[in-house]
Short mmCIF file of C-alpha atoms in Angstrom, two decimals:
data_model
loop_
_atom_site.label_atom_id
_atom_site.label_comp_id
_atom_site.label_asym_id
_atom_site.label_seq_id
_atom_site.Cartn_x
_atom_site.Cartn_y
_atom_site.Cartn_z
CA UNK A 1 194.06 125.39 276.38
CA UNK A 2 190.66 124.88 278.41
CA UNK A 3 190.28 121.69 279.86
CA UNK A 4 188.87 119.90 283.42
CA UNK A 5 190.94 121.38 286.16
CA UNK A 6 192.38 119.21 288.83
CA UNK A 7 193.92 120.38 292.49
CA UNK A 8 197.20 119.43 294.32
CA UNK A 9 195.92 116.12 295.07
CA UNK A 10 195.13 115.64 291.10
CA UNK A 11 191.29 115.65 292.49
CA UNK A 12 188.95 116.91 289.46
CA UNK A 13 187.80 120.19 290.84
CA UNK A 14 183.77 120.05 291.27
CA UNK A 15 182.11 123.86 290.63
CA UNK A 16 178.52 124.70 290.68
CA UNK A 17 178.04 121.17 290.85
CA UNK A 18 179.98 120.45 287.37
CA UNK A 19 183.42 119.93 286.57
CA UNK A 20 185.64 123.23 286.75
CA UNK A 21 186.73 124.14 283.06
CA UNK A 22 189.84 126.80 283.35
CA UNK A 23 193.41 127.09 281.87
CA UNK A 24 195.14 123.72 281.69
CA UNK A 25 198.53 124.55 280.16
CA UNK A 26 200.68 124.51 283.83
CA UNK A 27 198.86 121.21 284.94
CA UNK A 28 199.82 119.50 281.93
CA UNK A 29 203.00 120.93 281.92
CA UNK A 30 203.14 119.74 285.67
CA UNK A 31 201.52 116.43 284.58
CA UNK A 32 204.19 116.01 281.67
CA UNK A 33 207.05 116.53 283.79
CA UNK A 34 205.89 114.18 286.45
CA UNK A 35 204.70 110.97 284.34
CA UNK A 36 206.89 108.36 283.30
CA UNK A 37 206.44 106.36 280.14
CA UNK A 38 203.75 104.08 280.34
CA UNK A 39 201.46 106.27 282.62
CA UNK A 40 199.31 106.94 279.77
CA UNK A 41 197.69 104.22 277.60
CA UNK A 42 197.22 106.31 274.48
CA UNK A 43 200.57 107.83 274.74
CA UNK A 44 203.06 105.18 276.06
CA UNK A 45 206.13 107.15 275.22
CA UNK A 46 205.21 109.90 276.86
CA UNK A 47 206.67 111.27 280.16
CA UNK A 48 209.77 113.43 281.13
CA UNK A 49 210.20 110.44 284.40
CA UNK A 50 211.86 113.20 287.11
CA UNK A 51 211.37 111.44 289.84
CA UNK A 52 213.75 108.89 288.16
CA UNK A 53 216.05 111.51 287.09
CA UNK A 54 216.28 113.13 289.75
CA UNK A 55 217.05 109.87 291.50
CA UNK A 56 219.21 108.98 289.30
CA UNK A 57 221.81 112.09 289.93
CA UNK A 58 221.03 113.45 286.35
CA UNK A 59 222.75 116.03 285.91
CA UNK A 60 221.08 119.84 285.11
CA UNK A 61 221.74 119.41 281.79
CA UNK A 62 220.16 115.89 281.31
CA UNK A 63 216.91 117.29 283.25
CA UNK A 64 216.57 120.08 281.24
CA UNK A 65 216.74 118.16 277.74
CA UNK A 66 214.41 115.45 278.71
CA UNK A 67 211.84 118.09 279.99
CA UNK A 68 211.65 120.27 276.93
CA UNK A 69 211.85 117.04 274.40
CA UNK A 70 208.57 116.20 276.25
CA UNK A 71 206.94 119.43 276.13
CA UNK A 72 208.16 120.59 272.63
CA UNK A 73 206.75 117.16 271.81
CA UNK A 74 203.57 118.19 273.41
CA UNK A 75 203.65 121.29 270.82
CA UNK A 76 204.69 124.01 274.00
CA UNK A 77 207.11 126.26 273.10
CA UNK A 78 209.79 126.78 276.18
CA UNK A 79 210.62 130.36 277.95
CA UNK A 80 212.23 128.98 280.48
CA UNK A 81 213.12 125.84 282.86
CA UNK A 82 215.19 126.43 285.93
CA UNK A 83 216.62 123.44 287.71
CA UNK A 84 217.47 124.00 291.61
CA UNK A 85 216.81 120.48 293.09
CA UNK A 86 214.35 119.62 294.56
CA UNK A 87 213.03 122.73 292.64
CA UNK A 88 212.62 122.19 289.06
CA UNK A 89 210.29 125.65 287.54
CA UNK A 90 208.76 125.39 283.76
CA UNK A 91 208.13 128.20 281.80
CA UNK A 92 206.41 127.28 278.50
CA UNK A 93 203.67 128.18 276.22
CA UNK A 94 201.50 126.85 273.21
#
């Protein structure tokens, strides 16, 4: 999908004096994975919450489901997700 692109700092990236346009699929998966429900007023259900998984001890398996239920909700389809905390890796296409 082609969308704004935003750096590390979630800064919208500014290019030839407009807003970049580029691939957005891995920072909304990134941005999916990271929000917790409530983050986003049109979508309040929507978030995969890992910081409070992960600080919650969730297990693997727990982290894993929660992460593709958001994305598969999101219409991605999932390759792969590797959990190695604090290392969590998504694989997934639309």
């Amino acid at each position: 999908m082609q969308d704004f692109i935003v750096d590390e700092n979630y800064d919208l990236v500014i290019k030839n004096e407009d807003f970049a346009i580029g691939d957005s699929n891995s920072q909304e998966i990134d941005l999916l994975v990271r929000s917790f429900k409530g983050d986003w007023k049109q979508y309040p259900l929507l978030g995969a919450e890992l910081l409070r998984l992960v600080k919650g001890r969730a297990t693997e398996v727990r982290i894993k489901r929660d992460i593709t239920e958001e994305l598969k909700n999101d219409g991605f389809n999932i390759i792969k997700i590797k959990v190695d905390l604090p290392i969590v890796e998504v694989d997934a296409k639309r």
